Amino acid sequence: MSESDDEGVEKQFKIVLIGDTQSGKTSICQRYASNQFTKNYHPTTGVDFYLKRTTLPGSKNLVLKLWDLSGQVLTGRMLDKYVFGAHAIMLVYDVTNSQSFDNLQDWLEQTRKLLLQQEKPPSYALVANKIDLEHLRTIKSDRHHKFAQEHGLLTYAVSAKTGEGVSLCMQKIAADLLGIRLTKQEQEQHGAVMKAEIVKYSQDALPRNPQANANTSGVCSVM
Ligand code: G3D
Ligand code: MG
């Protein structure tokens, strides 16, 4: 995997997702890597990897490797082996579950302690998940931002279910690691989630447009 292009060799970033079980870590990985949201809950066993190629200005050959750790690994004695070498840590919580937010203090302290020996400390991102459940939200954005400010964290709000913010969050984490800022256009490109169903018309329904193709049908998805 050492393909090179005009702008240099492949760069790979290790991004580890940390946080309470059920906060949506696996769903975020699946949404980002394959643009899917799997409803059935499969507790992750061990560690799952999700690789995604992406590009950023100056880095056309970028691979983000997401490490989705199971509850067993996260609470086990070997956690240091899994987080070691991380370029970024995503601290994920569920906006409808206060406990998952309160526990981030411990997750952050524990992870920082484990990575004290790492030459270059990772960047930390505070990720509020399940923002589609606004009506059930218990952690408001002021608490989110206060925590992020106190601990020097990047901040994001996403929904693995709708996809809102997920791709942009990953791009911004990668951009931060590369020390660049995304342009407004790049942000819009990764922020936009539009789905439009192309309606199937029968020939009879289109009497004034004889050129219309009667059987055209499909789904247009722009991410
Ligand atoms: P985890 O990997 O952190 O343990 P999961 O969490 O990704 O397995 O998700 C836990 C539950 O939250 C799952 O529901 C999943 O479908 C749901 N979930 C994840 N992200 C979102 C989101 O953005 N919005 C909503 N509404 N639900 C989400 P189940 O019911 O399968 O346990
Ligand atoms: Mg999981």
PDB file of N, CA and C in Angstrom, residues 50-115:
ATOM      1  N   TYR A  50     -11.825  -0.137  10.350  1.00  0.00           N
ATOM      2  CA  TYR A  50     -12.529   0.413   9.194  1.00  0.00           C
ATOM      3  C   TYR A  50     -11.554   1.336   8.482  1.00  0.00           C
ATOM      4  N   LEU A  51     -11.266   1.005   7.219  1.00  0.00           N
ATOM      5  CA  LEU A  51     -10.318   1.820   6.454  1.00  0.00           C
ATOM      6  C   LEU A  51     -11.044   2.639   5.414  1.00  0.00           C
ATOM      7  N   LYS A  52     -10.664   3.883   5.309  1.00  0.00           N
ATOM      8  CA  LYS A  52     -11.270   4.695   4.252  1.00  0.00           C
ATOM      9  C   LYS A  52     -10.211   5.614   3.644  1.00  0.00           C
ATOM     10  N   ARG A  53     -10.193   5.569   2.322  1.00  0.00           N
ATOM     11  CA  ARG A  53      -9.297   6.475   1.593  1.00  0.00           C
ATOM     12  C   ARG A  53      -9.977   7.818   1.409  1.00  0.00           C
ATOM     13  N   THR A  54      -9.220   8.858   1.560  1.00  0.00           N
ATOM     14  CA  THR A  54      -9.790  10.180   1.342  1.00  0.00           C
ATOM     15  C   THR A  54      -8.700  11.110   0.829  1.00  0.00           C
ATOM     16  N   THR A  55      -9.089  12.318   0.502  1.00  0.00           N
ATOM     17  CA  THR A  55      -8.099  13.291   0.031  1.00  0.00           C
ATOM     18  C   THR A  55      -8.302  14.612   0.757  1.00  0.00           C
ATOM     19  N   LEU A  56      -7.212  15.315   0.878  1.00  0.00           N
ATOM     20  CA  LEU A  56      -7.257  16.663   1.446  1.00  0.00           C
ATOM     21  C   LEU A  56      -6.253  17.488   0.664  1.00  0.00           C
ATOM     22  N   PRO A  57      -6.403  18.790   0.670  1.00  0.00           N
ATOM     23  CA  PRO A  57      -5.448  19.597  -0.089  1.00  0.00           C
ATOM     24  C   PRO A  57      -4.013  19.274   0.342  1.00  0.00           C
ATOM     25  N   GLY A  58      -3.198  18.909  -0.642  1.00  0.00           N
ATOM     26  CA  GLY A  58      -1.803  18.579  -0.350  1.00  0.00           C
ATOM     27  C   GLY A  58      -1.588  17.116   0.003  1.00  0.00           C
ATOM     28  N   SER A  59      -2.662  16.373   0.224  1.00  0.00           N
ATOM     29  CA  SER A  59      -2.551  14.940   0.548  1.00  0.00           C
ATOM     30  C   SER A  59      -3.608  14.180  -0.229  1.00  0.00           C
ATOM     31  N   LYS A  60      -3.201  13.729  -1.408  1.00  0.00           N
ATOM     32  CA  LYS A  60      -4.185  13.044  -2.250  1.00  0.00           C
ATOM     33  C   LYS A  60      -4.289  11.566  -1.920  1.00  0.00           C
ATOM     34  N   ASN A  61      -3.410  11.124  -1.059  1.00  0.00           N
ATOM     35  CA  ASN A  61      -3.317   9.695  -0.797  1.00  0.00           C
ATOM     36  C   ASN A  61      -3.364   9.439   0.708  1.00  0.00           C
ATOM     37  N   LEU A  62      -4.548   9.666   1.246  1.00  0.00           N
ATOM     38  CA  LEU A  62      -4.703   9.621   2.697  1.00  0.00           C
ATOM     39  C   LEU A  62      -5.601   8.441   3.092  1.00  0.00           C
ATOM     40  N   VAL A  63      -5.172   7.686   4.096  1.00  0.00           N
ATOM     41  CA  VAL A  63      -6.004   6.581   4.572  1.00  0.00           C
ATOM     42  C   VAL A  63      -6.304   6.805   6.053  1.00  0.00           C
ATOM     43  N   LEU A  64      -7.595   6.802   6.371  1.00  0.00           N
ATOM     44  CA  LEU A  64      -7.971   6.904   7.782  1.00  0.00           C
ATOM     45  C   LEU A  64      -8.327   5.499   8.260  1.00  0.00           C
ATOM     46  N   LYS A  65      -7.661   5.079   9.310  1.00  0.00           N
ATOM     47  CA  LYS A  65      -7.936   3.743   9.840  1.00  0.00           C
ATOM     48  C   LYS A  65      -8.613   3.901  11.196  1.00  0.00           C
ATOM     49  N   LEU A  66      -9.885   3.547  11.222  1.00  0.00           N
ATOM     50  CA  LEU A  66     -10.641   3.688  12.469  1.00  0.00           C
ATOM     51  C   LEU A  66     -10.547   2.408  13.280  1.00  0.00           C
ATOM     52  N   TRP A  67     -10.245   2.543  14.547  1.00  0.00           N
ATOM     53  CA  TRP A  67     -10.159   1.392  15.457  1.00  0.00           C
ATOM     54  C   TRP A  67     -11.383   1.430  16.363  1.00  0.00           C
ATOM     55  N   ASP A  68     -12.240   0.445  16.174  1.00  0.00           N
ATOM     56  CA  ASP A  68     -13.463   0.359  16.961  1.00  0.00           C
ATOM     57  C   ASP A  68     -13.261  -0.729  18.024  1.00  0.00           C
ATOM     58  N   LEU A  69     -13.001  -0.294  19.243  1.00  0.00           N
ATOM     59  CA  LEU A  69     -12.692  -1.247  20.309  1.00  0.00           C
ATOM     60  C   LEU A  69     -13.957  -1.719  21.015  1.00  0.00           C
ATOM     61  N   SER A  70     -13.966  -2.994  21.363  1.00  0.00           N
ATOM     62  CA  SER A  70     -15.129  -3.540  22.069  1.00  0.00           C
ATOM     63  C   SER A  70     -15.108  -3.073  23.520  1.00  0.00           C
ATOM     64  N   GLY A  71     -16.235  -3.236  24.205  1.00  0.00           N
ATOM     65  CA  GLY A  71     -16.316  -2.912  25.623  1.00  0.00           C
ATOM     66  C   GLY A  71     -15.289  -3.705  26.411  1.00  0.00           C
ATOM     67  N   GLN A  72     -15.101  -4.940  25.997  1.00  0.00           N
ATOM     68  CA  GLN A  72     -14.154  -5.828  26.686  1.00  0.00           C
ATOM     69  C   GLN A  72     -12.732  -5.261  26.610  1.00  0.00           C
ATOM     70  N   VAL A  73     -12.351  -4.785  25.444  1.00  0.00           N
ATOM     71  CA  VAL A  73     -11.019  -4.210  25.268  1.00  0.00           C
ATOM     72  C   VAL A  73     -10.908  -2.881  26.015  1.00  0.00           C
ATOM     73  N   LEU A  74     -11.967  -2.079  25.902  1.00  0.00           N
ATOM     74  CA  LEU A  74     -11.942  -0.750  26.524  1.00  0.00           C
ATOM     75  C   LEU A  74     -11.797  -0.820  28.040  1.00  0.00           C
ATOM     76  N   THR A  75     -12.352  -1.877  28.620  1.00  0.00           N
ATOM     77  CA  THR A  75     -12.268  -1.985  30.083  1.00  0.00           C
ATOM     78  C   THR A  75     -11.206  -2.991  30.517  1.00  0.00           C
ATOM     79  N   GLY A  76     -10.507  -3.552  29.556  1.00  0.00           N
ATOM     80  CA  GLY A  76      -9.505  -4.579  29.878  1.00  0.00           C
ATOM     81  C   GLY A  76      -8.133  -3.997  30.183  1.00  0.00           C
ATOM     82  N   ARG A  77      -7.227  -4.895  30.576  1.00  0.00           N
ATOM     83  CA  ARG A  77      -5.902  -4.442  30.998  1.00  0.00           C
ATOM     84  C   ARG A  77      -4.948  -4.171  29.837  1.00  0.00           C
ATOM     85  N   MET A  78      -5.385  -4.549  28.635  1.00  0.00           N
ATOM     86  CA  MET A  78      -4.506  -4.391  27.469  1.00  0.00           C
ATOM     87  C   MET A  78      -4.825  -3.136  26.653  1.00  0.00           C
ATOM     88  N   LEU A  79      -5.645  -2.287  27.196  1.00  0.00           N
ATOM     89  CA  LEU A  79      -6.085  -1.120  26.412  1.00  0.00           C
ATOM     90  C   LEU A  79      -4.901  -0.307  25.866  1.00  0.00           C
ATOM     91  N   ASP A  80      -3.841  -0.221  26.669  1.00  0.00           N
ATOM     92  CA  ASP A  80      -2.670   0.564  26.222  1.00  0.00           C
ATOM     93  C   ASP A  80      -2.114   0.071  24.883  1.00  0.00           C
ATOM     94  N   LYS A  81      -2.172  -1.258  24.667  1.00  0.00           N
ATOM     95  CA  LYS A  81      -1.641  -1.829  23.411  1.00  0.00           C
ATOM     96  C   LYS A  81      -2.478  -1.372  22.203  1.00  0.00           C
ATOM     97  N   TYR A  82      -3.761  -1.190  22.441  1.00  0.00           N
ATOM     98  CA  TYR A  82      -4.662  -0.825  21.345  1.00  0.00           C
ATOM     99  C   TYR A  82      -4.611   0.673  21.021  1.00  0.00           C
ATOM    100  N   VAL A  83      -4.446   1.481  22.053  1.00  0.00           N
ATOM    101  CA  VAL A  83      -4.455   2.933  21.780  1.00  0.00           C
ATOM    102  C   VAL A  83      -3.074   3.449  21.371  1.00  0.00           C
ATOM    103  N   PHE A  84      -2.053   2.644  21.646  1.00  0.00           N
ATOM    104  CA  PHE A  84      -0.702   3.107  21.355  1.00  0.00           C
ATOM    105  C   PHE A  84      -0.531   3.465  19.872  1.00  0.00           C
ATOM    106  N   GLY A  85       0.089   4.574  19.618  1.00  0.00           N
ATOM    107  CA  GLY A  85       0.355   4.974  18.236  1.00  0.00           C
ATOM    108  C   GLY A  85      -0.795   5.738  17.599  1.00  0.00           C
ATOM    109  N   ALA A  86      -1.852   5.987  18.385  1.00  0.00           N
ATOM    110  CA  ALA A  86      -3.010   6.713  17.815  1.00  0.00           C
ATOM    111  C   ALA A  86      -2.609   8.142  17.456  1.00  0.00           C
ATOM    112  N   HIS A  87      -3.064   8.562  16.298  1.00  0.00           N
ATOM    113  CA  HIS A  87      -2.866   9.962  15.919  1.00  0.00           C
ATOM    114  C   HIS A  87      -3.999  10.822  16.479  1.00  0.00           C
ATOM    115  N   ALA A  88      -5.166  10.197  16.581  1.00  0.00           N
ATOM    116  CA  ALA A  88      -6.321  10.930  17.126  1.00  0.00           C
ATOM    117  C   ALA A  88      -7.196   9.980  17.936  1.00  0.00           C
ATOM    118  N   ILE A  89      -7.786  10.542  18.981  1.00  0.00           N
ATOM    119  CA  ILE A  89      -8.742   9.784  19.801  1.00  0.00           C
ATOM    120  C   ILE A  89     -10.082  10.496  19.688  1.00  0.00           C
ATOM    121  N   MET A  90     -11.112   9.723  19.348  1.00  0.00           N
ATOM    122  CA  MET A  90     -12.463  10.301  19.323  1.00  0.00           C
ATOM    123  C   MET A  90     -13.181   9.879  20.601  1.00  0.00           C
ATOM    124  N   LEU A  91     -13.555  10.856  21.395  1.00  0.00           N
ATOM    125  CA  LEU A  91     -14.285  10.571  22.634  1.00  0.00           C
ATOM    126  C   LEU A  91     -15.764  10.706  22.310  1.00  0.00           C
ATOM    127  N   VAL A  92     -16.425   9.564  22.210  1.00  0.00           N
ATOM    128  CA  VAL A  92     -17.816   9.564  21.720  1.00  0.00           C
ATOM    129  C   VAL A  92     -18.805   9.434  22.883  1.00  0.00           C
ATOM    130  N   TYR A  93     -19.840  10.276  22.865  1.00  0.00           N
ATOM    131  CA  TYR A  93     -20.928  10.086  23.818  1.00  0.00           C
ATOM    132  C   TYR A  93     -22.263  10.235  23.101  1.00  0.00           C
ATOM    133  N   ASP A  94     -23.304   9.800  23.800  1.00  0.00           N
ATOM    134  CA  ASP A  94     -24.669   9.838  23.269  1.00  0.00           C
ATOM    135  C   ASP A  94     -25.371  11.040  23.904  1.00  0.00           C
ATOM    136  N   VAL A  95     -25.831  11.982  23.086  1.00  0.00           N
ATOM    137  CA  VAL A  95     -26.426  13.215  23.633  1.00  0.00           C
ATOM    138  C   VAL A  95     -27.691  12.957  24.465  1.00  0.00           C
ATOM    139  N   THR A  96     -28.255  11.758  24.372  1.00  0.00           N
ATOM    140  CA  THR A  96     -29.462  11.447  25.151  1.00  0.00           C
ATOM    141  C   THR A  96     -29.116  10.685  26.435  1.00  0.00           C
ATOM    142  N   ASN A  97     -27.836  10.456  26.648  1.00  0.00           N
ATOM    143  CA  ASN A  97     -27.421   9.653  27.801  1.00  0.00           C
ATOM    144  C   ASN A  97     -26.350  10.409  28.612  1.00  0.00           C
ATOM    145  N   SER A  98     -26.788  11.032  29.688  1.00  0.00           N
ATOM    146  CA  SER A  98     -25.886  11.873  30.487  1.00  0.00           C
ATOM    147  C   SER A  98     -24.693  11.094  31.023  1.00  0.00           C
ATOM    148  N   GLN A  99     -24.975   9.845  31.388  1.00  0.00           N
ATOM    149  CA  GLN A  99     -23.892   9.031  31.948  1.00  0.00           C
ATOM    150  C   GLN A  99     -22.746   8.880  30.954  1.00  0.00           C
ATOM    151  N   SER A 100     -23.101   8.712  29.687  1.00  0.00           N
ATOM    152  CA  SER A 100     -22.055   8.516  28.672  1.00  0.00           C
ATOM    153  C   SER A 100     -21.201   9.776  28.519  1.00  0.00           C
ATOM    154  N   PHE A 101     -21.809  10.945  28.822  1.00  0.00           N
ATOM    155  CA  PHE A 101     -21.052  12.197  28.789  1.00  0.00           C
ATOM    156  C   PHE A 101     -20.196  12.326  30.047  1.00  0.00           C
ATOM    157  N   ASP A 102     -20.811  12.068  31.207  1.00  0.00           N
ATOM    158  CA  ASP A 102     -20.072  12.184  32.475  1.00  0.00           C
ATOM    159  C   ASP A 102     -18.859  11.256  32.499  1.00  0.00           C
ATOM    160  N   ASN A 103     -18.997  10.099  31.908  1.00  0.00           N
ATOM    161  CA  ASN A 103     -17.893   9.134  31.930  1.00  0.00           C
ATOM    162  C   ASN A 103     -16.709   9.549  31.055  1.00  0.00           C
ATOM    163  N   LEU A 104     -16.910  10.547  30.205  1.00  0.00           N
ATOM    164  CA  LEU A 104     -15.809  10.944  29.307  1.00  0.00           C
ATOM    165  C   LEU A 104     -14.606  11.489  30.065  1.00  0.00           C
ATOM    166  N   GLN A 105     -14.880  12.080  31.220  1.00  0.00           N
ATOM    167  CA  GLN A 105     -13.776  12.596  32.041  1.00  0.00           C
ATOM    168  C   GLN A 105     -12.810  11.440  32.363  1.00  0.00           C
ATOM    169  N   ASP A 106     -13.393  10.324  32.773  1.00  0.00           N
ATOM    170  CA  ASP A 106     -12.565   9.153  33.098  1.00  0.00           C
ATOM    171  C   ASP A 106     -11.887   8.589  31.854  1.00  0.00           C
ATOM    172  N   TRP A 107     -12.648   8.503  30.779  1.00  0.00           N
ATOM    173  CA  TRP A 107     -12.062   7.958  29.539  1.00  0.00           C
ATOM    174  C   TRP A 107     -10.874   8.808  29.092  1.00  0.00           C
ATOM    175  N   LEU A 108     -11.049  10.108  29.189  1.00  0.00           N
ATOM    176  CA  LEU A 108      -9.996  11.022  28.753  1.00  0.00           C
ATOM    177  C   LEU A 108      -8.757  10.883  29.643  1.00  0.00           C
ATOM    178  N   GLU A 109      -8.973  10.906  30.962  1.00  0.00           N
ATOM    179  CA  GLU A 109      -7.835  10.793  31.886  1.00  0.00           C
ATOM    180  C   GLU A 109      -7.100   9.488  31.680  1.00  0.00           C
ATOM    181  N   GLN A 110      -7.883   8.422  31.560  1.00  0.00           N
ATOM    182  CA  GLN A 110      -7.284   7.094  31.409  1.00  0.00           C
ATOM    183  C   GLN A 110      -6.469   7.014  30.117  1.00  0.00           C
ATOM    184  N   THR A 111      -7.035   7.518  29.037  1.00  0.00           N
ATOM    185  CA  THR A 111      -6.349   7.433  27.747  1.00  0.00           C
ATOM    186  C   THR A 111      -5.088   8.294  27.754  1.00  0.00           C
ATOM    187  N   ARG A 112      -5.205   9.488  28.319  1.00  0.00           N
ATOM    188  CA  ARG A 112      -4.023  10.369  28.371  1.00  0.00           C
ATOM    189  C   ARG A 112      -2.907   9.712  29.165  1.00  0.00           C
ATOM    190  N   LYS A 113      -3.275   9.060  30.266  1.00  0.00           N
ATOM    191  CA  LYS A 113      -2.280   8.394  31.106  1.00  0.00           C
ATOM    192  C   LYS A 113      -1.590   7.274  30.326  1.00  0.00           C
ATOM    193  N   LEU A 114      -2.400   6.524  29.594  1.00  0.00           N
ATOM    194  CA  LEU A 114      -1.838   5.394  28.828  1.00  0.00           C
ATOM    195  C   LEU A 114      -0.884   5.872  27.736  1.00  0.00           C
ATOM    196  N   LEU A 115      -1.120   7.090  27.259  1.00  0.00           N
ATOM    197  CA  LEU A 115      -0.328   7.581  26.129  1.00  0.00           C
ATOM    198  C   LEU A 115       0.745   8.593  26.528  1.00  0.00           C
TER     199      LEU A 115
END
